Amino acid sequence: MSAADLPDFGAEPESSMARMVEIFDVRPDPVVPARYLGDSDGGTRRVVDGSQILGQSIVAAAKALPGRTVRTAHALFVSAADPDIPLDFTVTPIKTGRSFASATVTVRQELKVRTSCTVLLDNPQPDLIRSDEPAGLPVAGPDDAVPAAALPLPGREVRIVGSTDINDPGEVGPPVVDAWLRYDEVPARDELHRAVLAHFTGHLGISTALRPHPGIGTAQAHHTLSTAPMGISVTFHDPVKWDGWLRYHHEATYVGAGTAYIRGQVSTEGGRLIASFTQDAMIRAFDPGPVTEMPSEARL
């Protein structure tokens, strides 16, 4: 049989922001209640971004508990997920009250747990008091920031303040990174808004933690450095709506013992705070393997 005789199953969909929104919108299992099915886009890597799974978990919880708004989501990425294997999301309510509701979302691939996420939902209330000024102001706006060539995704533009290549081990600066994002289209549904917002919370945390250290950068990740987000928590401050640019402010407040802690905020170009997040990350040298005893002549 020649190649021309083989059936055409179609090419793998190209990575894009529109494709990511489709991925966030997990599908109800037609048989099992409170179970949702999802796909992944690993891009050029054979691993799924934890923040993609976080976004999907947010949507799954919102669908399982309709009429509520996702307020916080705390995800632990306990095992790497393969982008070629479908994900399933099981939503288990913890408590459903008149105002607040909570649930766990367990994410599996072929019965293996990949992520566990705890989600808090509520009914938005009018302000009694309000304070929502973002941290780290003032900062250069998107017009003065540098396009981030290392973060390509059609349908999304990323610019970073004061950095020409955030992955470069030779580029040294403070453990603070401000990134401006703009999307060609923003989905209309509230839970997809929140999934899109949560997606980028996992992208620059480790780069922020490595930035002050000469000769160490995310270009080395998965080569000489073993790095990964181990957990992300995001809190949404209503209303989660925006038009135009978003500012993601990252600060690495601790790096050591093979881990890093990063906190951040998401605000509009006009200065309205709409979300806060934290990330716990692993930063370690690759294990060189078992140490073998040197021949006696080599010890001299």
Coordinates of C-alpha atoms in Angstrom, one line a residue:
M1 CA 0.0 0.0 0.0
S2 CA 1.4 3.4 -1.0
A3 CA 1.2 6.6 1.1
A4 CA -1.6 7.8 -1.2
D5 CA -3.7 4.8 -0.3
L6 CA -3.5 5.5 3.5
P7 CA -6.6 7.2 5.1
D8 CA -6.2 10.9 5.9
F9 CA -7.0 11.3 9.6
G10 CA -6.2 15.1 9.5
A11 CA -3.3 17.0 10.9
E12 CA -2.9 17.8 14.5
P13 CA -4.5 21.2 15.2
E14 CA -2.0 24.0 15.3
S15 CA -1.3 25.7 18.6
S16 CA -3.2 29.0 19.0
M17 CA -5.2 30.9 21.6
A18 CA -8.4 30.0 20.0
R19 CA -7.4 26.3 20.2
M20 CA -6.5 26.8 23.9
V21 CA -10.0 28.3 24.6
E22 CA -11.5 25.1 23.0
I23 CA -9.3 23.0 25.3
F24 CA -10.3 24.9 28.4
D25 CA -14.0 24.2 27.6
V26 CA -14.1 20.6 28.9
R27 CA -16.9 18.4 27.8
P28 CA -19.4 16.6 30.1
D29 CA -19.1 12.9 30.1
P30 CA -22.4 11.6 28.6
V31 CA -22.5 8.7 31.1
V32 CA -20.8 9.7 34.4
P33 CA -22.3 12.8 36.2
A34 CA -19.8 15.5 37.3
R35 CA -17.1 14.0 35.1
Y36 CA -15.6 16.1 32.2
L37 CA -13.3 15.2 29.4
G38 CA -10.6 17.3 27.9
D39 CA -7.7 17.5 25.5
S40 CA -4.3 19.1 25.7
D41 CA -1.8 21.1 23.6
G42 CA 1.8 20.4 24.6
G43 CA 3.2 22.6 21.8
T44 CA 6.7 21.3 21.0
R45 CA 7.0 19.4 24.3
R46 CA 5.7 16.1 25.5
V47 CA 4.2 17.6 28.7
V48 CA 1.1 19.5 29.5
D49 CA 1.4 22.9 31.2
G50 CA 0.0 22.8 34.7
S51 CA -1.7 26.1 34.1
Q52 CA -3.7 24.6 31.2
I53 CA -5.0 21.9 33.6
L54 CA -5.8 24.6 36.2
G55 CA -7.9 26.5 33.6
Q56 CA -9.7 23.3 32.7
S57 CA -10.4 22.5 36.3
I58 CA -11.9 26.0 36.8
V59 CA -14.3 25.4 33.9
A60 CA -15.2 21.9 35.1
A61 CA -16.1 23.2 38.6
A62 CA -18.2 26.0 37.2
K63 CA -20.1 23.6 35.0
A64 CA -20.6 21.1 37.9
L65 CA -21.9 23.9 40.2
P66 CA -23.9 26.1 37.9
G67 CA -25.0 29.5 39.0
R68 CA -21.8 30.0 41.1
T69 CA -18.7 32.0 40.2
V70 CA -15.2 30.6 40.7
R71 CA -13.5 32.7 43.3
T72 CA -10.3 30.7 44.1
A73 CA -8.6 27.6 42.7
H74 CA -5.6 25.8 44.2
A75 CA -3.9 23.2 42.1
L76 CA -1.1 20.7 42.9
F77 CA 0.5 19.1 39.9
V78 CA 1.4 15.7 41.4
S79 CA 2.5 14.0 38.2
A80 CA 3.4 15.1 34.6
A81 CA 0.6 14.8 32.1
D82 CA 1.1 13.5 28.5
P83 CA -0.5 15.7 25.9
D84 CA -1.4 12.7 23.7
I85 CA -3.6 11.1 26.4
P86 CA -7.1 12.5 27.1
L87 CA -7.7 14.1 30.5
D88 CA -10.7 13.4 32.7
F89 CA -11.9 15.7 35.4
T90 CA -14.0 14.4 38.3
V91 CA -15.7 17.2 40.4
T92 CA -16.6 16.2 43.9
P93 CA -18.5 18.8 45.9
I94 CA -17.2 19.4 49.5
K95 CA -20.0 21.7 50.7
T96 CA -22.7 23.7 48.9
G97 CA -24.2 26.5 51.0
R98 CA -26.4 29.4 50.3
S99 CA -23.5 31.7 49.5
F100 CA -20.3 29.6 49.1
A101 CA -19.7 26.3 47.5
S102 CA -16.5 24.2 47.3
A103 CA -15.3 21.2 45.4
T104 CA -12.3 19.2 44.6
V105 CA -11.4 18.4 41.0
T106 CA -9.3 15.3 40.5
V107 CA -7.6 15.1 37.1
R108 CA -6.6 11.7 35.7
Q109 CA -5.1 10.1 32.7
E110 CA -5.8 6.4 32.3
L111 CA -6.7 6.2 36.0
K112 CA -3.5 7.9 37.1
V113 CA -3.9 11.1 39.1
R114 CA -2.1 14.0 37.5
T115 CA -3.5 17.0 39.3
S116 CA -5.7 17.7 42.4
C117 CA -7.4 21.1 42.5
T118 CA -9.6 22.7 45.2
V119 CA -12.1 25.3 44.0
L120 CA -14.1 27.8 46.0
L121 CA -17.2 29.3 44.4
D122 CA -19.7 32.0 45.5
N123 CA -22.3 34.4 44.4
P124 CA -20.8 37.8 43.7
Q125 CA -21.9 40.6 46.2
P126 CA -21.9 44.4 45.9
D127 CA -19.0 46.3 47.5
L128 CA -19.2 47.1 51.2
I129 CA -15.7 48.5 51.0
R130 CA -13.1 48.3 48.2
S131 CA -9.3 48.6 47.7
D132 CA -7.7 47.2 44.6
E133 CA -4.4 49.0 43.8
P134 CA -1.9 46.7 42.1
A135 CA 1.6 46.2 43.6
G136 CA 4.8 47.4 42.0
L137 CA 3.5 50.6 40.4
P138 CA 4.6 52.6 38.5
V139 CA 5.8 50.4 35.6
A140 CA 6.5 50.9 31.9
G141 CA 3.4 50.4 29.8
P142 CA 3.0 47.9 26.9
D143 CA 4.3 50.5 24.3
D144 CA 7.7 50.5 26.1
A145 CA 7.9 46.8 26.7
V146 CA 9.8 44.2 24.5
P147 CA 7.9 41.6 22.5
A148 CA 8.6 38.2 24.0
A149 CA 9.7 36.0 21.0
A150 CA 10.1 33.0 23.4
L151 CA 6.4 32.9 24.2
P152 CA 4.7 32.6 20.8
L153 CA 1.0 31.7 20.5
P154 CA -1.1 33.0 17.7
G155 CA -4.0 35.1 19.0
R156 CA -1.9 36.3 22.1
E157 CA 0.7 39.0 22.3
V158 CA 3.2 39.1 25.1
R159 CA 5.6 42.0 25.9
I160 CA 8.0 42.0 28.9
V161 CA 9.2 45.2 30.7
G162 CA 13.0 45.6 30.7
S163 CA 14.0 42.2 29.3
T164 CA 15.1 41.4 25.8
D165 CA 15.2 37.6 26.4
I166 CA 13.7 36.4 29.7
N167 CA 15.2 32.9 29.1
D168 CA 18.8 34.1 28.7
P169 CA 21.1 32.8 31.5
G170 CA 23.3 35.9 30.9
E171 CA 20.5 38.4 31.4
V172 CA 20.5 39.4 35.1
G173 CA 18.0 41.6 37.0
P174 CA 15.9 41.8 40.1
P175 CA 13.5 38.9 40.9
V176 CA 10.6 40.9 39.5
V177 CA 9.1 40.5 36.0
D178 CA 6.2 42.5 34.5
A179 CA 4.6 41.2 31.4
W180 CA 1.8 42.8 29.3
L181 CA -0.6 40.5 27.5
R182 CA -3.2 41.2 24.9
Y183 CA -5.6 38.7 23.3
D184 CA -7.1 39.0 19.8
E185 CA -10.4 37.7 21.2
V186 CA -11.7 37.2 24.8
P187 CA -14.3 34.5 25.3
A188 CA -17.7 35.7 26.5
R189 CA -18.5 33.2 29.2
D190 CA -17.3 34.0 32.7
E191 CA -15.6 30.7 33.5
L192 CA -13.6 30.8 30.2
H193 CA -12.6 34.3 31.1
R194 CA -11.1 33.0 34.3
A195 CA -9.5 30.0 32.6
V196 CA -7.7 32.3 30.2
L197 CA -6.6 34.6 33.0
A198 CA -5.3 31.6 35.0
H199 CA -3.4 30.1 32.0
F200 CA -0.5 32.6 32.0
T201 CA 0.1 32.4 35.8
G202 CA 2.4 29.4 35.2
H203 CA 4.5 30.9 32.4
L204 CA 7.0 33.3 34.0
G205 CA 7.3 32.4 37.6
I206 CA 10.5 30.3 37.3
S207 CA 12.1 32.8 35.0
T208 CA 11.5 35.4 37.7
A209 CA 13.1 33.3 40.3
L210 CA 16.2 32.6 38.2
R211 CA 16.7 36.2 36.9
P212 CA 19.0 37.5 39.7
H213 CA 21.5 34.5 39.3
P214 CA 24.2 34.9 36.6
G215 CA 24.6 31.9 34.4
I216 CA 21.2 30.4 35.4
G217 CA 18.2 30.8 33.1
T218 CA 15.2 29.0 31.8
A219 CA 17.0 28.3 28.5
Q220 CA 18.6 25.5 30.5
A221 CA 15.4 24.0 31.7
H222 CA 15.0 20.3 30.8
H223 CA 18.7 20.3 29.7
T224 CA 20.9 21.0 32.8
L225 CA 18.1 22.3 35.1
S226 CA 15.1 20.3 36.3
T227 CA 12.3 22.9 36.7
A228 CA 8.5 22.6 37.0
P229 CA 5.6 24.4 38.6
M230 CA 4.5 22.2 41.5
G231 CA 1.4 24.2 42.5
I232 CA -0.5 27.3 41.5
S233 CA -3.1 29.2 43.4
V234 CA -5.2 31.9 41.8
T235 CA -7.8 34.2 43.4
F236 CA -10.2 36.2 41.2
H237 CA -11.3 39.7 42.2
D238 CA -14.7 40.5 40.6
P239 CA -15.5 41.7 38.1
V240 CA -13.1 39.6 36.0
K241 CA -13.5 41.6 32.8
W242 CA -11.0 43.5 30.7
D243 CA -10.5 45.2 27.3
G244 CA -7.0 45.5 25.8
W245 CA -3.8 44.9 27.8
L246 CA -3.4 42.9 31.0
R247 CA -0.4 43.3 33.3
Y248 CA 1.0 40.2 35.0
H249 CA 3.3 41.3 37.9
H250 CA 5.6 38.5 39.3
E251 CA 7.9 38.7 42.4
A252 CA 10.0 35.8 43.5
T253 CA 10.2 36.2 47.3
Y254 CA 12.1 33.0 48.1
V255 CA 14.5 30.7 46.2
G256 CA 16.4 27.9 47.9
A257 CA 16.4 24.2 48.9
G258 CA 15.5 23.2 45.4
T259 CA 12.3 25.3 45.4
A260 CA 11.0 28.8 44.6
Y261 CA 8.0 30.8 45.7
I262 CA 6.5 33.4 43.4
R263 CA 3.6 35.7 44.0
G264 CA 1.8 37.9 41.4
Q265 CA -1.0 40.1 40.5
V266 CA -3.1 40.6 37.3
S267 CA -4.4 44.1 36.5
T268 CA -5.8 46.0 33.7
E269 CA -3.9 48.7 31.8
G270 CA -6.1 51.2 33.6
G271 CA -4.8 49.9 37.0
R272 CA -7.8 47.8 38.2
L273 CA -6.7 44.6 40.1
I274 CA -8.6 41.6 38.9
A275 CA -6.6 38.6 40.2
S276 CA -3.8 37.5 42.4
F277 CA -1.8 34.3 42.2
T278 CA 1.1 32.3 43.8
Q279 CA 3.3 29.6 42.4
D280 CA 5.5 27.0 44.1
A281 CA 8.1 25.7 41.8
M282 CA 10.9 23.1 41.6
I283 CA 14.4 24.3 40.6
R284 CA 17.1 21.6 40.8
A285 CA 20.1 20.3 39.0
F286 CA 19.5 17.0 37.1
D287 CA 20.4 14.0 39.2
P288 CA 23.7 12.7 37.9
G289 CA 22.7 9.2 38.8
P290 CA 24.4 6.7 41.1
V291 CA 28.0 7.4 42.1
T292 CA 30.4 4.6 41.1
E293 CA 33.6 4.0 42.9
M294 CA 36.7 5.2 41.0
P295 CA 39.4 2.7 40.0
S296 CA 42.2 2.8 42.5
E297 CA 44.7 4.2 40.0
A298 CA 42.3 7.1 39.3
R299 CA 42.3 8.2 42.9
L300 CA 46.0 9.3 42.9

